[in-house]
Short mmCIF file of C-alpha atoms in Angstrom, two decimals:
data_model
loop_
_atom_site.label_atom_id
_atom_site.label_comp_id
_atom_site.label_asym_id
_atom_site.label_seq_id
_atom_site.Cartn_x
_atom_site.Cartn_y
_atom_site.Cartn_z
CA UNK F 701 -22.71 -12.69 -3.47
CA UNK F 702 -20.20 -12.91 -6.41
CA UNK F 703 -22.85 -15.91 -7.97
CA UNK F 704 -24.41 -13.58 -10.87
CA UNK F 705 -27.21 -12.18 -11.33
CA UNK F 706 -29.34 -14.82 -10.06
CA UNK F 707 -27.85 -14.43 -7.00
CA UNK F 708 -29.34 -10.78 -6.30
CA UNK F 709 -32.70 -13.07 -4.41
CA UNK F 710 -30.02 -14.10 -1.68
CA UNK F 711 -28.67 -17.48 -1.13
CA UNK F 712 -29.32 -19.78 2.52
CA UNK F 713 -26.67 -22.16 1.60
CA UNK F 714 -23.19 -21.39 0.53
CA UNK F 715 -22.06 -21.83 -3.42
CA UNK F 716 -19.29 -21.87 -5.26
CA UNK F 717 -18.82 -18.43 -7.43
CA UNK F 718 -19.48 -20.08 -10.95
CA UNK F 719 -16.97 -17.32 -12.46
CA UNK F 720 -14.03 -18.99 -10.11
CA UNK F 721 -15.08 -22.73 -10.75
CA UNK F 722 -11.65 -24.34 -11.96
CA UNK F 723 -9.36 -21.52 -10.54
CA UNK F 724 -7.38 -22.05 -7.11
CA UNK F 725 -8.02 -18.95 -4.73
CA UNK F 726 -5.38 -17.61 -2.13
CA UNK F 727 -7.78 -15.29 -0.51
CA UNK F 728 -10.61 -13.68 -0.18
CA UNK F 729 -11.62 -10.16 1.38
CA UNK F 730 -14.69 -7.84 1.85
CA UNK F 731 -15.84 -4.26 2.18
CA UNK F 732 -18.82 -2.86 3.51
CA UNK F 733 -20.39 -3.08 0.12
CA UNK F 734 -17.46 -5.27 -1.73
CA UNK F 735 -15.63 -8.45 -2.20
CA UNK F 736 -12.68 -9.44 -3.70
CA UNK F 737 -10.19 -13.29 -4.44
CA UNK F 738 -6.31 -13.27 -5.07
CA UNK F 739 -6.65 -16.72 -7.60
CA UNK F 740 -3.94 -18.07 -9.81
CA UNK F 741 -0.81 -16.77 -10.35
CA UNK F 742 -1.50 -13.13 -8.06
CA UNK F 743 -4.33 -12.05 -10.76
CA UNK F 744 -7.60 -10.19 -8.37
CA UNK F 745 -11.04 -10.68 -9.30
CA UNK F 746 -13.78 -8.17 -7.38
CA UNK F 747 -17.45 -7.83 -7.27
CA UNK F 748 -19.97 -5.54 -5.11
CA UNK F 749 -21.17 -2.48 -5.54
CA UNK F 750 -19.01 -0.11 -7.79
CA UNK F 751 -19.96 3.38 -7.51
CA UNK F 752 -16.80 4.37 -5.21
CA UNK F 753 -14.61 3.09 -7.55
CA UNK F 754 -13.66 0.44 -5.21
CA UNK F 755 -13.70 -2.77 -7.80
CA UNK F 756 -10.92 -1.15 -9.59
CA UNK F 757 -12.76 -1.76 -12.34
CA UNK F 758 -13.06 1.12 -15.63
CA UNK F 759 -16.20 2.86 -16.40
CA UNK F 760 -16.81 1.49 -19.44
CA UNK F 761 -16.52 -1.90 -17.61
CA UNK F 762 -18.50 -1.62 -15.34
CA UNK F 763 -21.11 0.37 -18.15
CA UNK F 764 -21.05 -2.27 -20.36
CA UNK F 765 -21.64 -5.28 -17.22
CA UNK F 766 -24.93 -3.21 -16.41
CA UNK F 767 -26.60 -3.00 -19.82
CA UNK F 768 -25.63 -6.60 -20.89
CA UNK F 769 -27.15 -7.73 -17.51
CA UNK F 770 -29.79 -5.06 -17.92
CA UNK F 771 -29.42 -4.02 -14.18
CA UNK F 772 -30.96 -0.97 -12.53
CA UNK F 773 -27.97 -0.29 -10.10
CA UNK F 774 -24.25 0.22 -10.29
CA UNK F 775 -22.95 -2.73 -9.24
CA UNK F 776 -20.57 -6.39 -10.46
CA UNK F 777 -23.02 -9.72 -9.35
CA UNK F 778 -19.84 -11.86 -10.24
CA UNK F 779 -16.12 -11.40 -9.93
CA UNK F 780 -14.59 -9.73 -12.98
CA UNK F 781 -10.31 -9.50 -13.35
CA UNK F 782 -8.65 -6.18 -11.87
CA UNK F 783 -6.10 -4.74 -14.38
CA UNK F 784 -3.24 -3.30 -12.89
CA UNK F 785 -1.78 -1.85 -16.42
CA UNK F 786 -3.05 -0.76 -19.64
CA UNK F 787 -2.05 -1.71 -23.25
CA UNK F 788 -0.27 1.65 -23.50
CA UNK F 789 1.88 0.30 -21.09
CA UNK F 790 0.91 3.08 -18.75
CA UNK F 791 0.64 2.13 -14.68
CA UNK F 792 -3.29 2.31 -13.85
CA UNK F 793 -5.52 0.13 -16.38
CA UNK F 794 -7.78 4.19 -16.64
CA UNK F 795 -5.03 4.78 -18.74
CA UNK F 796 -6.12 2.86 -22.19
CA UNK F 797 -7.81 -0.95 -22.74
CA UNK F 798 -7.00 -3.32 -20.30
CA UNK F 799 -3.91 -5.26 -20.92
CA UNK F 800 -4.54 -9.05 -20.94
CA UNK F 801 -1.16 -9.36 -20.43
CA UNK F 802 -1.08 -7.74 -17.07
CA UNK F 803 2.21 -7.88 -15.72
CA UNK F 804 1.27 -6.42 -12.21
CA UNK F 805 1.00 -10.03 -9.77
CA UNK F 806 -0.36 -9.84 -6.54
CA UNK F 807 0.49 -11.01 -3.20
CA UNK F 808 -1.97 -10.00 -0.66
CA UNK F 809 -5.41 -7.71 -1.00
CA UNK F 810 -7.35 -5.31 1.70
CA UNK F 811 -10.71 -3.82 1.30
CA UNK F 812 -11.97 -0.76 3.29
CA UNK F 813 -15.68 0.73 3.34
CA UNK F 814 -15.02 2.10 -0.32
CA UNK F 815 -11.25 1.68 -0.92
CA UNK F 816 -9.37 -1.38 -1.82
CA UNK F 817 -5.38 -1.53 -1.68
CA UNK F 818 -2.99 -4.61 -3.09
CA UNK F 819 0.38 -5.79 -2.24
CA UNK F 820 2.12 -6.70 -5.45
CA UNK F 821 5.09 -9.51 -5.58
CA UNK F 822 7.80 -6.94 -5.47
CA UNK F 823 6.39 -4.54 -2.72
CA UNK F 824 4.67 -2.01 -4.39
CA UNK F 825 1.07 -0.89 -2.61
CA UNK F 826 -1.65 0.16 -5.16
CA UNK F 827 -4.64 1.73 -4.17
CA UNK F 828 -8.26 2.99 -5.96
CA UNK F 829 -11.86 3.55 -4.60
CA UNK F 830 -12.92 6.95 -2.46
CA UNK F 831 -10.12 8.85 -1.23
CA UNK F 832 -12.29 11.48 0.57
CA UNK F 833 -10.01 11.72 3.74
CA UNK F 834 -6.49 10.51 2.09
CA UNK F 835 -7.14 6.60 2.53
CA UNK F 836 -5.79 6.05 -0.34
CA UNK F 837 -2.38 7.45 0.12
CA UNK F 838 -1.93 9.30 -3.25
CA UNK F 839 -1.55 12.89 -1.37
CA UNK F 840 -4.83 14.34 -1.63
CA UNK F 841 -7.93 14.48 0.19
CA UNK F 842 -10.80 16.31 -0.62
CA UNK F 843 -9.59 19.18 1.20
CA UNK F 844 -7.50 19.94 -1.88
CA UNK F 845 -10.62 20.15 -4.40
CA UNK F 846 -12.94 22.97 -4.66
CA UNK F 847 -15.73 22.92 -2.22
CA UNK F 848 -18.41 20.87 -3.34
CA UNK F 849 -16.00 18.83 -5.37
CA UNK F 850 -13.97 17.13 -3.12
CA UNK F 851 -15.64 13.66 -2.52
CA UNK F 852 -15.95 13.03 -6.03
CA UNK F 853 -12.39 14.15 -7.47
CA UNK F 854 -10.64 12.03 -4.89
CA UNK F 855 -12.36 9.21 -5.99
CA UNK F 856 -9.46 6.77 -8.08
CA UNK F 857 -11.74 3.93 -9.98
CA UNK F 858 -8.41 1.75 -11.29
CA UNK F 859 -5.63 0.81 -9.23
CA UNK F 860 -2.67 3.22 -8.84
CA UNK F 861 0.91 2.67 -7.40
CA UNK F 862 1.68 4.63 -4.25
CA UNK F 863 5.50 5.62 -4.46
CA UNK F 864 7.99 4.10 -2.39
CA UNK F 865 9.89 7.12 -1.09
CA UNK F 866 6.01 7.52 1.10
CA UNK F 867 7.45 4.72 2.88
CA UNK F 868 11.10 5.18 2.88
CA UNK F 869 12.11 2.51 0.30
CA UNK F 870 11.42 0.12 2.38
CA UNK F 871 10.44 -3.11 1.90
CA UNK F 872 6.60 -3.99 2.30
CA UNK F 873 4.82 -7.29 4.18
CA UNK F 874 1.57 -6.51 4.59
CA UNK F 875 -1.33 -3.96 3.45
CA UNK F 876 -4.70 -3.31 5.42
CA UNK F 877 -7.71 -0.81 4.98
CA UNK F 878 -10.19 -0.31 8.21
CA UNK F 879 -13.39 2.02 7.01
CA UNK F 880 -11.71 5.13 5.62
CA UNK F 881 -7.98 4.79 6.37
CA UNK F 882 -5.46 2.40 5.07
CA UNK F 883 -2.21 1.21 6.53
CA UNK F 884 1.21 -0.70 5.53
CA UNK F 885 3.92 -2.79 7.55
CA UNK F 886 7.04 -3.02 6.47
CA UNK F 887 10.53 -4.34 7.45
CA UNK F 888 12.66 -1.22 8.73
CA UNK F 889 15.93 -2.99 9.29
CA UNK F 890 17.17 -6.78 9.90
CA UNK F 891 14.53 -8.03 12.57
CA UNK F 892 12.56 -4.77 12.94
CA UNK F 893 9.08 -4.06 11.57
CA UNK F 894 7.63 -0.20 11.14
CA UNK F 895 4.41 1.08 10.15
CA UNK F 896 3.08 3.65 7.79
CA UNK F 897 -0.45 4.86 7.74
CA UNK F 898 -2.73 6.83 5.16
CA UNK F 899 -6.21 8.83 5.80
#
């Protein structure tokens, strides 16, 4: 429900998310198991179970939010910040601490079964979560793993930028994710929209 841990005995009447009191929310969007709000300035907060890697949040994150909550399950009971880079200044927040500083904004946000993709300000799609059948358009599937392996290596737990030659430089409107496949619309030439599809 995104209202803590107290929230885990259900609610009958709606709440505000104590953890986005004060902050002005653009949108909001849910998984099967998942839920995530675009708030000030393009920054994502998510919440839900976390086992697919589709918060976007780190290990150690999501680690740490267990034992200080002392919870039993692998899961976020209130919305925590996505990073989109690290303070190594590498793409994907995996990559070192999270930088406070995050540079990455977003625009718009889409949450599948157990994959989440964003649309940043300037175009770029990022995607993380299961990537079992290529959802989340980084090349791979689990057909390219061992046997055995496959559902767990093409799992992606932080947010990482799809490259724009997948969709022939050009320039990106909108982002969505149905259960295990993800798709992109963007503007082909003056007055003409295309479409581009992963998993």
């Amino acid at each position: 429900l995104g209202v803590g841990v107290a929230g885990l005995q259900g609610r009958s009447e709606p709440q505000m998310l104590p953890a986005l009191r004060g902050s002005s929310c653009s949108s909001i969007t849910c998984g099967s198991y998942h839920a995530m709000a675009l708030v000030r300035g393009g920054e994502l907060r998510a919440w839900g179970r976390a086992e697919g890697g589709q918060l976007g949040l780190t290990e150690v994150r999501i680690e740490s939010y267990i034992v200080e909550n002392e919870l039993k399950d692998t899961f976020v009971a209130e919305p925590l910040r996505v990073f989109f880079a690290s303070d190594r200044g590498l793409i994907g927040a995996s990559a070192g601490q999270p930088n406070l500083h995050d540079p990455v904004r977003l625009k718009q946000v889409a949450c599948g079964d157990v994959h989440s993709c964003a649309l940043d300000v300037d175009g770029h799609v990022w995607s993380w979560g299961w990537g079992e059948f290529g959802q989340l358009g980084l090349g791979f599937s689990s057909q390219h793993y061992e046997p055995g392996y496959g559902g767990l290596a093409s799992k992606r737990l932080t947010p990482e930028l799809l490259q724009p030659k997948h969709f022939g430089f050009a320039r990106l409107k909108f982002v969505a994710c149905g259960g295990a496949f993800s798709a992109a619309v963007a503007v082909t030439a003056p007055g003409r929209m295309g479409a581009s599809k992963a998993g």
